[in-house]
Amino acid sequence: MNDGREPKCPLCFEERRAADPGPGRERVHVTDYWRVVAHKSGLPGWLLLLPHRHVGSLDELTAAEAAELGPLLAQATAAQKSGLGALRSYVLMFAEATRHVHFSIAPRMPDLPRERFGPGITAYNSADQPLTDAELDEIALCLSKAWSSKV
Ligand SMILES: [Zn+2]
């Protein structure tokens, strides 16, 4: 079976599992080629944007996948601004530990502590107590509503 996903990739596994309607945190926004999920971190509203199929590097995106990417990044920022009150969004993409392209889209909130500015935002990914699934579902619903009101 070749569905464009790698058997040992955790994000491909998540994509396969999410084919069934999952909880809100797993589908903030879904398009033909991408899915937006609420990232389990210590920062409310942190989103991940990932392609449905396994893509190891940005130059491997198809033209159709690449065409959706820019608008999705802009829409995610708009949803974080209108839904959460973010000033703007931080966008990160490494695909280092998990070689499946995925963008981190972190809301830059007005009250962000100075030590979390810029790259400091990644501390929410490791050091902090992550949000509960219930909290993630609640934020996902808020962002999903904000997203659909902008499209
Ligand atoms: Zn993958």
mmCIF file of C-alpha atoms in Angstrom, residues 25-128:
data_model
loop_
_atom_site.group_PDB
_atom_site.id
_atom_site.type_symbol
_atom_site.label_atom_id
_atom_site.label_comp_id
_atom_site.label_asym_id
_atom_site.label_seq_id
_atom_site.Cartn_x
_atom_site.Cartn_y
_atom_site.Cartn_z
ATOM 1 C CA ARG A 25 -7.540 19.616 18.384
ATOM 2 C CA GLU A 26 -6.659 17.356 15.427
ATOM 3 C CA ARG A 27 -8.559 19.338 12.823
ATOM 4 C CA VAL A 28 -8.553 23.071 13.418
ATOM 5 C CA HIS A 29 -8.605 23.426 9.642
ATOM 6 C CA VAL A 30 -8.307 20.783 6.902
ATOM 7 C CA THR A 31 -7.766 21.289 3.175
ATOM 8 C CA ASP A 32 -7.111 18.920 0.274
ATOM 9 C CA TYR A 33 -3.378 18.821 1.039
ATOM 10 C CA TRP A 34 -2.819 20.157 4.557
ATOM 11 C CA ARG A 35 -4.127 19.824 8.080
ATOM 12 C CA VAL A 36 -3.850 22.295 10.954
ATOM 13 C CA VAL A 37 -3.795 20.909 14.489
ATOM 14 C CA ALA A 38 -3.522 22.391 17.972
ATOM 15 C CA HIS A 39 0.026 21.659 19.148
ATOM 16 C CA LYS A 40 0.422 20.076 22.575
ATOM 17 C CA SER A 41 2.722 22.600 24.220
ATOM 18 C CA GLY A 42 2.597 25.071 27.081
ATOM 19 C CA LEU A 43 1.464 27.929 24.818
ATOM 20 C CA PRO A 44 -2.281 28.167 24.098
ATOM 21 C CA GLY A 45 -2.964 28.576 20.394
ATOM 22 C CA TRP A 46 0.273 27.112 19.059
ATOM 23 C CA LEU A 47 -0.646 25.410 15.767
ATOM 24 C CA LEU A 48 1.061 22.867 13.547
ATOM 25 C CA LEU A 49 0.502 22.885 9.782
ATOM 26 C CA LEU A 50 1.406 19.624 8.056
ATOM 27 C CA PRO A 51 0.849 18.026 4.655
ATOM 28 C CA HIS A 52 -1.276 14.870 4.487
ATOM 29 C CA ARG A 53 1.412 12.921 2.639
ATOM 30 C CA HIS A 54 5.004 12.421 3.705
ATOM 31 C CA VAL A 55 7.099 15.341 2.454
ATOM 32 C CA GLY A 56 10.653 15.419 3.789
ATOM 33 C CA SER A 57 11.670 18.824 2.435
ATOM 34 C CA LEU A 58 9.902 21.882 1.036
ATOM 35 C CA ASP A 59 11.289 21.282 -2.474
ATOM 36 C CA GLU A 60 9.333 18.009 -2.508
ATOM 37 C CA LEU A 61 5.966 19.783 -2.328
ATOM 38 C CA THR A 62 3.796 19.450 -5.421
ATOM 39 C CA ALA A 63 2.668 22.668 -7.109
ATOM 40 C CA ALA A 64 -0.810 22.196 -5.626
ATOM 41 C CA GLU A 65 0.563 21.668 -2.098
ATOM 42 C CA ALA A 66 2.836 24.691 -2.436
ATOM 43 C CA ALA A 67 -0.029 26.835 -3.750
ATOM 44 C CA GLU A 68 -2.041 26.199 -0.574
ATOM 45 C CA LEU A 69 0.857 26.872 1.782
ATOM 46 C CA GLY A 70 1.064 30.673 1.608
ATOM 47 C CA PRO A 71 -2.662 31.277 2.033
ATOM 48 C CA LEU A 72 -2.775 28.786 4.942
ATOM 49 C CA LEU A 73 0.040 30.587 6.792
ATOM 50 C CA ALA A 74 -1.767 33.900 6.302
ATOM 51 C CA GLN A 75 -5.099 32.419 7.403
ATOM 52 C CA ALA A 76 -3.542 30.846 10.514
ATOM 53 C CA THR A 77 -2.104 34.218 11.485
ATOM 54 C CA ALA A 78 -5.486 35.891 10.931
ATOM 55 C CA ALA A 79 -7.180 33.241 13.109
ATOM 56 C CA GLN A 80 -4.619 33.701 15.908
ATOM 57 C CA LYS A 81 -5.096 37.476 15.759
ATOM 58 C CA SER A 82 -8.890 37.501 15.705
ATOM 59 C CA GLY A 83 -9.451 34.381 17.837
ATOM 60 C CA LEU A 84 -6.775 34.880 20.498
ATOM 61 C CA GLY A 85 -5.744 38.515 20.305
ATOM 62 C CA ALA A 86 -2.243 37.703 19.051
ATOM 63 C CA LEU A 87 -0.185 40.613 17.717
ATOM 64 C CA ARG A 88 1.242 38.394 14.949
ATOM 65 C CA SER A 89 2.527 34.853 14.478
ATOM 66 C CA TYR A 90 5.930 33.231 14.753
ATOM 67 C CA VAL A 91 6.509 30.552 12.083
ATOM 68 C CA LEU A 92 9.144 27.843 12.451
ATOM 69 C CA MET A 93 9.974 24.883 10.203
ATOM 70 C CA PHE A 94 12.850 22.490 10.814
ATOM 71 C CA ALA A 95 11.622 18.926 10.108
ATOM 72 C CA GLU A 96 14.746 17.725 11.886
ATOM 73 C CA ALA A 97 13.696 15.258 14.583
ATOM 74 C CA THR A 98 10.643 14.272 12.536
ATOM 75 C CA ARG A 99 11.445 14.409 8.820
ATOM 76 C CA HIS A 100 7.888 15.227 7.751
ATOM 77 C CA VAL A 101 7.470 18.887 6.867
ATOM 78 C CA HIS A 102 5.497 20.644 9.597
ATOM 79 C CA PHE A 103 5.273 24.338 10.383
ATOM 80 C CA SER A 104 4.955 25.573 13.931
ATOM 81 C CA ILE A 105 2.746 28.650 14.008
ATOM 82 C CA ALA A 106 2.983 30.193 17.462
ATOM 83 C CA PRO A 107 0.843 33.189 18.454
ATOM 84 C CA ARG A 108 2.900 36.206 19.542
ATOM 85 C CA MET A 109 0.702 37.360 22.400
ATOM 86 C CA PRO A 110 0.867 40.942 23.781
ATOM 87 C CA ASP A 111 1.879 39.675 27.247
ATOM 88 C CA LEU A 112 4.602 37.292 26.056
ATOM 89 C CA PRO A 113 7.446 37.381 28.618
ATOM 90 C CA ARG A 114 10.587 39.021 27.241
ATOM 91 C CA GLU A 115 12.638 35.826 27.628
ATOM 92 C CA ARG A 116 10.184 34.070 25.291
ATOM 93 C CA PHE A 117 10.591 36.579 22.429
ATOM 94 C CA GLY A 118 11.834 35.155 19.101
ATOM 95 C CA PRO A 119 13.541 31.755 19.444
ATOM 96 C CA GLY A 120 12.694 31.812 23.173
ATOM 97 C CA ILE A 121 9.177 30.782 22.178
ATOM 98 C CA THR A 122 10.438 27.201 21.757
ATOM 99 C CA ALA A 123 10.753 26.906 25.552
ATOM 100 C CA TYR A 124 6.976 26.419 25.598
ATOM 101 C CA ASN A 125 7.557 23.257 23.576
ATOM 102 C CA SER A 126 9.731 21.516 26.128
ATOM 103 C CA ALA A 127 9.953 23.105 29.545
ATOM 104 C CA ASP A 128 6.370 23.962 30.329
#
